[in-house]
Amino acid sequence: MVGDAATPMEEIRAAIEARGPITFAEFMDLALYGRGGFYATPPIGPRGDFVTSPHVHPVFGELVAAALRELRDGLGRPTPFRVAEMGAGDGTLARRVLDAAGDLPIAYTAIERSPGARAALATVEGVEVRAELVPPVDVLLANELLDNRPFRVLRGEREVRIGLRGEHLVEVLAPPEPGLLTSSDTDHERIAPVGAIALIDTLGRTLERGYALLIDYGGLGTTGGPLHGYRDQAVVEDVLADPGATDITAGVDFELLASYAGSIGLAAFPSVTQRGALIALGLDGWMHGQLEGQHRSMDAGRGTEAVRTWSGRTRASLLIDPGGLGRLRWMLLATPGLAPPPWLTSASARSADRVARS
């Protein structure tokens, strides 16, 4: 049986032998989240396979906390303010947000499928840990989760499935399942984000009155590039070679997901880049304050302190680098009747102004 297998490869092999070639989504689910899979223990952080925005600089958590504060205002300031983070990983974002929350009465729930991740999250003070999202929730937060939700892959008019040839996993092209929602992007393999759509379905059932802030790589009308692997801070081309040892990811078509969210009754506000969102939330002012502090330290002869401030400011600038983390997109979903927060209105207006001037 698949459940008795000890490694991702054994689970995948057992599934193929039982039913024939499996969908890429099933392969991905077993490789990432099966027993011994890539996410069995959190692989993120400076010593891990990759870092996310909360690991780059604590100011990211401070600005996310500021965004949450405005969302709470839009909800009439519920107390407690129930925030659930899906895909909470090693808990870095949870720690940063709670450290910056001040008097914000947050009841924070961290959600992870992986027992290893839940064990790590259990060490974060002030966080309740769960395996699944359950109501009530005021704001759902997900940072770089959608790109790791299992997806199916279409190439031309065929669907890519995963089969066996001897000891190796191979691609097998098969007729596609009818009705799969995919990006209209034709320059790459088309991604059918079945896992991300399932998450939005869950939000539609879970949010009675609230928001969902989803942050990830991707584009509008396109995923932004082909699927790929990631390991040891580097891109991996062959995601079939060593299942369980490599992250598997593809960018998110935010236009497709926004359209789907609207079809099930959620409001989808226009997404903005992370650069635009963080600037709207006050990163420019923070950076200016850090620069002034650096100058004061230099004038006072505290060179080590000035270098430390400069280093932190340099790291923080990576959060809005348009060629890197700054190109992530922030998409805000809401239940009917809720307004967009001021930071999103400001970021959207700034983006529209740039387009008008270009």
Coordinates of C-alpha atoms in Angstrom, one line a residue:
M1 CA 0.0 0.0 0.0
V2 CA 1.1 3.6 -0.7
G3 CA 0.7 4.5 3.0
D4 CA 3.2 1.8 4.1
A5 CA 6.0 3.3 1.9
A6 CA 8.9 4.8 3.7
T7 CA 10.2 7.3 1.2
P8 CA 8.6 9.7 -1.4
M9 CA 10.0 7.6 -4.3
E10 CA 8.5 4.4 -2.8
E11 CA 5.2 6.1 -2.4
I12 CA 5.2 7.4 -5.9
R13 CA 6.3 4.1 -7.3
A14 CA 3.5 2.3 -5.4
A15 CA 0.9 4.8 -6.7
I16 CA 2.0 4.3 -10.3
E17 CA 2.1 0.5 -10.0
A18 CA -1.4 0.6 -8.5
R19 CA -3.1 2.9 -11.0
G20 CA -0.8 3.6 -13.9
P21 CA 0.8 7.0 -14.6
I22 CA -0.3 9.6 -12.0
T23 CA -1.0 13.3 -12.5
F24 CA 1.8 15.8 -11.9
A25 CA -0.3 17.1 -8.9
E26 CA -0.3 13.7 -7.2
F27 CA 3.4 13.3 -7.9
M28 CA 4.1 16.8 -6.5
D29 CA 1.9 16.1 -3.4
L30 CA 3.8 12.9 -2.5
A31 CA 7.2 14.5 -3.3
L32 CA 6.6 17.6 -1.2
Y33 CA 4.2 16.5 1.5
G34 CA 4.4 12.7 1.7
R35 CA 6.3 10.8 4.3
G36 CA 9.9 12.0 4.2
G37 CA 8.9 14.6 1.6
F38 CA 10.7 17.9 1.0
Y39 CA 8.5 19.7 3.6
A40 CA 8.6 17.0 6.2
T41 CA 10.8 19.5 8.1
P42 CA 11.0 23.2 7.3
P43 CA 13.6 23.7 4.5
I44 CA 13.6 27.5 4.7
G45 CA 16.0 29.9 6.3
P46 CA 19.6 31.0 5.9
R47 CA 20.9 27.5 6.4
G48 CA 18.0 25.9 4.4
D49 CA 17.3 25.5 0.7
F50 CA 15.8 28.9 0.3
V51 CA 14.7 32.0 2.2
T52 CA 11.5 34.0 2.1
S53 CA 10.9 37.7 2.8
P54 CA 10.5 37.3 6.6
H55 CA 14.0 35.9 6.8
V56 CA 15.5 38.8 4.8
H57 CA 14.8 41.5 7.4
P58 CA 12.4 41.9 10.4
V59 CA 10.9 45.0 8.8
F60 CA 8.9 42.7 6.5
G61 CA 7.0 41.3 9.6
E62 CA 6.6 44.9 10.9
L63 CA 5.0 46.0 7.6
V64 CA 2.8 42.9 7.4
A65 CA 1.6 43.7 11.0
A66 CA 0.8 47.2 9.8
A67 CA -1.2 45.7 6.9
L68 CA -3.1 43.5 9.3
R69 CA -3.9 46.5 11.5
E70 CA -5.6 48.2 8.6
L71 CA -7.5 45.0 7.8
R72 CA -8.7 44.8 11.4
D73 CA -9.9 48.4 11.1
G74 CA -11.9 47.4 8.0
L75 CA -13.6 44.6 10.0
G76 CA -14.6 46.9 12.8
R77 CA -11.7 46.1 15.1
P78 CA -12.7 42.6 16.3
T79 CA -11.3 41.4 19.6
P80 CA -9.6 39.0 19.6
F81 CA -8.4 39.6 16.1
R82 CA -8.1 36.1 14.6
V83 CA -5.3 35.7 12.2
A84 CA -4.5 32.3 10.6
E85 CA -1.2 31.8 8.6
M86 CA -1.3 28.9 6.2
G87 CA 2.1 27.3 5.3
A88 CA 3.7 28.9 8.4
G89 CA 6.9 27.0 7.9
D90 CA 9.5 27.6 10.6
G91 CA 7.4 30.3 12.3
T92 CA 9.6 33.3 11.3
L93 CA 6.8 35.4 9.9
A94 CA 4.6 34.6 12.9
R95 CA 7.4 35.7 15.3
R96 CA 8.0 38.9 13.3
V97 CA 4.3 39.8 13.2
L98 CA 3.7 39.1 16.9
D99 CA 6.8 41.1 17.9
A100 CA 5.6 44.1 15.9
A101 CA 1.9 43.8 16.8
G102 CA 2.2 45.9 20.0
D103 CA -1.2 46.3 21.5
L104 CA -3.0 44.5 18.6
P105 CA -5.1 41.8 20.2
I106 CA -4.0 39.0 17.8
A107 CA -5.1 35.4 18.3
Y108 CA -2.6 33.8 15.9
T109 CA -3.0 30.3 14.4
A110 CA -0.2 28.7 12.4
I111 CA -1.3 26.0 10.0
E112 CA 1.0 23.3 8.6
R113 CA 0.5 19.9 7.0
S114 CA 4.0 18.7 8.1
P115 CA 4.4 17.2 11.6
G116 CA 8.0 18.4 11.5
A117 CA 6.9 22.0 10.8
R118 CA 4.2 21.8 13.4
A119 CA 6.8 20.7 16.0
A120 CA 8.9 23.8 15.1
L121 CA 5.9 26.1 15.3
A122 CA 5.0 24.8 18.7
T123 CA 8.0 26.6 20.1
V124 CA 6.7 30.0 19.0
E125 CA 5.2 31.8 22.0
G126 CA 1.7 33.0 21.5
V127 CA 0.8 30.8 18.5
E128 CA -1.7 28.0 18.3
V129 CA -0.7 25.3 15.9
R130 CA -3.1 23.3 13.7
A131 CA -2.9 20.9 10.7
E132 CA -6.0 22.4 9.0
L133 CA -7.8 25.7 8.6
V134 CA -10.9 25.9 10.8
P135 CA -13.2 28.9 11.4
P136 CA -13.6 31.4 12.8
V137 CA -11.0 33.5 10.9
D138 CA -10.8 37.2 10.4
V139 CA -7.7 37.3 8.2
L140 CA -6.0 34.4 6.4
L141 CA -2.3 35.0 5.6
A142 CA -0.2 32.9 3.2
N143 CA 3.3 33.9 2.2
E144 CA 4.8 31.9 -0.7
L145 CA 2.3 29.0 -0.3
L146 CA 0.3 29.0 -3.6
D147 CA 3.3 28.2 -5.7
N148 CA 3.8 25.0 -3.8
R149 CA 0.2 23.8 -3.9
P150 CA 0.0 20.8 -6.2
F151 CA -0.7 21.6 -9.8
R152 CA -1.3 19.7 -13.0
V153 CA 0.7 20.4 -16.2
L154 CA -0.5 20.6 -19.8
R155 CA 1.8 20.6 -22.8
G156 CA 0.1 21.5 -26.0
E157 CA -3.1 19.5 -26.1
R158 CA -1.9 16.8 -23.8
E159 CA -1.5 16.5 -20.0
V160 CA 1.8 15.5 -18.5
R161 CA 1.6 12.5 -16.2
I162 CA 4.3 10.7 -14.3
G163 CA 5.1 7.1 -15.0
L164 CA 8.0 4.6 -14.6
R165 CA 10.6 3.3 -16.9
G166 CA 12.7 0.8 -15.0
E167 CA 14.0 2.5 -11.9
H168 CA 13.4 6.1 -13.2
L169 CA 10.4 8.4 -13.3
V170 CA 9.4 9.6 -16.8
E171 CA 6.8 11.9 -18.3
V172 CA 3.9 10.4 -20.0
L173 CA 1.6 12.4 -22.2
A174 CA -2.1 11.6 -21.9
P175 CA -5.5 13.2 -22.9
P176 CA -6.2 16.0 -20.4
E177 CA -9.0 15.9 -17.9
P178 CA -11.9 18.1 -19.1
G179 CA -12.5 21.4 -17.4
L180 CA -9.1 22.1 -16.0
L181 CA -8.6 25.9 -15.4
T182 CA -5.2 27.0 -16.8
S183 CA -3.4 30.2 -17.6
S184 CA -3.8 31.4 -21.1
D185 CA 0.0 31.8 -21.3
T186 CA 1.2 29.7 -24.3
D187 CA 4.9 30.4 -24.1
H188 CA 5.4 27.8 -21.4
E189 CA 3.8 24.6 -20.3
R190 CA 0.4 25.5 -19.0
I191 CA -0.2 25.1 -15.3
A192 CA -3.6 24.0 -13.9
P193 CA -3.4 25.3 -10.3
V194 CA -5.7 22.7 -8.8
G195 CA -4.2 23.0 -5.3
A196 CA -4.5 26.8 -5.3
I197 CA -8.1 26.6 -6.5
A198 CA -8.8 24.1 -3.7
L199 CA -7.4 26.6 -1.2
I200 CA -9.7 29.4 -2.5
D201 CA -12.6 27.0 -2.2
T202 CA -11.6 26.4 1.4
L203 CA -11.5 30.2 2.0
G204 CA -15.0 30.5 0.5
R205 CA -16.3 28.0 3.0
T206 CA -14.3 29.3 6.0
L207 CA -14.4 33.1 5.8
E208 CA -17.7 34.3 7.2
R209 CA -16.6 37.9 7.2
G210 CA -12.9 38.6 6.6
Y211 CA -9.9 38.9 4.3
A212 CA -7.3 36.6 2.8
L213 CA -3.8 38.1 2.0
L214 CA -2.0 35.9 -0.5
I215 CA 1.7 36.7 -1.4
D216 CA 3.6 34.9 -4.1
Y217 CA 5.5 34.9 -7.3
G218 CA 3.6 35.1 -10.6
G219 CA 1.9 37.4 -13.0
L220 CA -1.3 38.5 -14.6
G221 CA -2.5 36.2 -17.3
T222 CA 0.7 34.2 -17.0
T223 CA 2.5 32.2 -14.4
G224 CA 5.7 34.1 -15.2
G225 CA 7.8 31.1 -16.2
P226 CA 7.9 27.3 -16.4
L227 CA 7.8 24.9 -13.4
H228 CA 11.2 24.2 -11.8
G229 CA 12.8 22.8 -8.7
Y230 CA 14.8 24.5 -6.0
R231 CA 17.4 23.1 -3.7
D232 CA 20.5 24.5 -1.8
Q233 CA 19.6 28.1 -2.9
A234 CA 19.8 27.1 -6.6
V235 CA 17.4 26.2 -9.4
V236 CA 17.0 22.5 -10.3
E237 CA 15.9 21.7 -13.8
D238 CA 15.0 18.0 -13.4
V239 CA 12.3 17.8 -10.7
L240 CA 11.8 14.0 -11.3
A241 CA 15.4 13.0 -10.5
D242 CA 15.2 12.9 -6.7
P243 CA 11.7 13.3 -5.4
G244 CA 11.6 14.5 -1.8
A245 CA 15.0 16.2 -2.0
T246 CA 13.9 19.2 -4.2
D247 CA 11.2 21.9 -3.9
I248 CA 8.8 22.0 -6.9
T249 CA 7.2 25.3 -7.8
A250 CA 5.6 27.4 -10.5
G251 CA 4.5 31.0 -10.5
V252 CA 0.9 32.0 -9.9
D253 CA -1.5 33.4 -12.4
F254 CA -3.2 35.9 -10.1
E255 CA -5.7 36.9 -12.8
L256 CA -6.9 33.3 -13.1
L257 CA -7.2 32.9 -9.3
A258 CA -8.9 36.3 -8.9
S259 CA -11.5 35.3 -11.6
Y260 CA -12.1 32.0 -9.8
A261 CA -12.5 33.7 -6.4
G262 CA -15.1 36.0 -7.9
S263 CA -17.0 33.0 -9.4
I264 CA -17.5 31.6 -5.8
G265 CA -18.6 34.9 -4.3
L266 CA -15.3 36.4 -2.9
A267 CA -14.2 39.9 -3.8
A268 CA -10.7 40.0 -5.4
F269 CA -9.1 43.4 -5.3
P270 CA -6.5 44.2 -7.9
S271 CA -3.2 42.6 -6.9
V272 CA -0.1 44.8 -6.5
T273 CA 3.6 44.0 -6.4
Q274 CA 5.4 43.5 -3.1
R275 CA 7.4 46.6 -3.9
G276 CA 4.3 48.7 -4.2
A277 CA 2.7 47.2 -1.1
L278 CA 5.7 47.7 1.2
I279 CA 6.2 51.2 0.0
A280 CA 2.6 52.0 0.6
L281 CA 2.9 50.5 4.1
G282 CA 5.8 52.8 5.0
L283 CA 9.1 51.2 3.9
D284 CA 10.4 54.4 2.3
G285 CA 10.0 56.2 5.6
W286 CA 11.6 53.4 7.5
M287 CA 14.6 53.4 5.1
H288 CA 15.0 57.1 5.5
G289 CA 15.0 56.8 9.3
Q290 CA 17.6 54.1 9.1
L291 CA 19.8 56.3 6.9
E292 CA 19.5 59.2 9.3
G293 CA 20.5 56.9 12.1
Q294 CA 23.5 55.7 10.1
H295 CA 24.6 59.3 9.7
R296 CA 24.2 60.0 13.4
S297 CA 26.3 57.0 14.3
M298 CA 29.0 58.1 11.9
D299 CA 29.0 61.6 13.2
A300 CA 29.3 60.2 16.8
G301 CA 32.2 58.0 15.8
R302 CA 30.3 54.8 16.3
G303 CA 31.5 53.2 13.1
T304 CA 30.5 49.6 13.9
E305 CA 27.0 50.7 14.7
A306 CA 26.8 52.6 11.4
V307 CA 28.0 49.6 9.4
R308 CA 25.4 47.4 11.1
T309 CA 22.6 49.9 10.2
W310 CA 23.9 50.1 6.7
S311 CA 23.9 46.3 6.4
G312 CA 20.3 46.1 7.7
R313 CA 19.1 48.8 5.3
T314 CA 20.8 47.0 2.4
R315 CA 19.1 43.7 3.3
A316 CA 15.7 45.4 3.6
S317 CA 16.1 46.9 0.1
L318 CA 16.1 43.3 -1.2
L319 CA 12.4 43.1 -0.2
I320 CA 11.5 45.7 -2.9
D321 CA 14.1 44.7 -5.6
P322 CA 12.1 44.6 -8.8
G323 CA 14.2 41.8 -10.1
G324 CA 13.8 39.7 -7.0
L325 CA 11.4 39.8 -4.0
G326 CA 9.9 43.1 -5.1
R327 CA 8.2 41.4 -8.0
L328 CA 6.1 39.1 -5.8
R329 CA 2.5 40.0 -5.9
W330 CA 0.1 40.6 -3.0
M331 CA -3.5 39.6 -3.7
L332 CA -6.3 40.5 -1.2
L333 CA -9.5 38.6 -1.2
A334 CA -12.5 39.5 0.9
T335 CA -16.0 38.5 1.7
P336 CA -18.7 40.7 0.1
G337 CA -19.2 44.2 1.5
L338 CA -15.6 44.8 2.8
A339 CA -13.6 47.7 1.4
P340 CA -9.9 47.6 0.4
P341 CA -7.6 48.9 3.1
P342 CA -5.7 52.2 2.6
W343 CA -2.4 50.6 1.9
L344 CA -3.9 48.6 -1.0
T345 CA -5.7 51.7 -2.4
S346 CA -2.4 53.7 -2.2
A347 CA -0.3 50.9 -3.9
S348 CA -2.9 50.5 -6.6
A349 CA -3.0 54.2 -7.3
R350 CA 0.8 54.4 -7.4
S351 CA 0.8 51.5 -9.9
A352 CA -1.9 53.1 -12.1
D353 CA 0.1 56.4 -12.1
R354 CA 3.2 54.6 -13.3
V355 CA 1.3 52.9 -16.1
A356 CA -0.2 56.2 -17.1
R357 CA 3.2 57.9 -17.3
S358 CA 4.9 55.0 -19.2

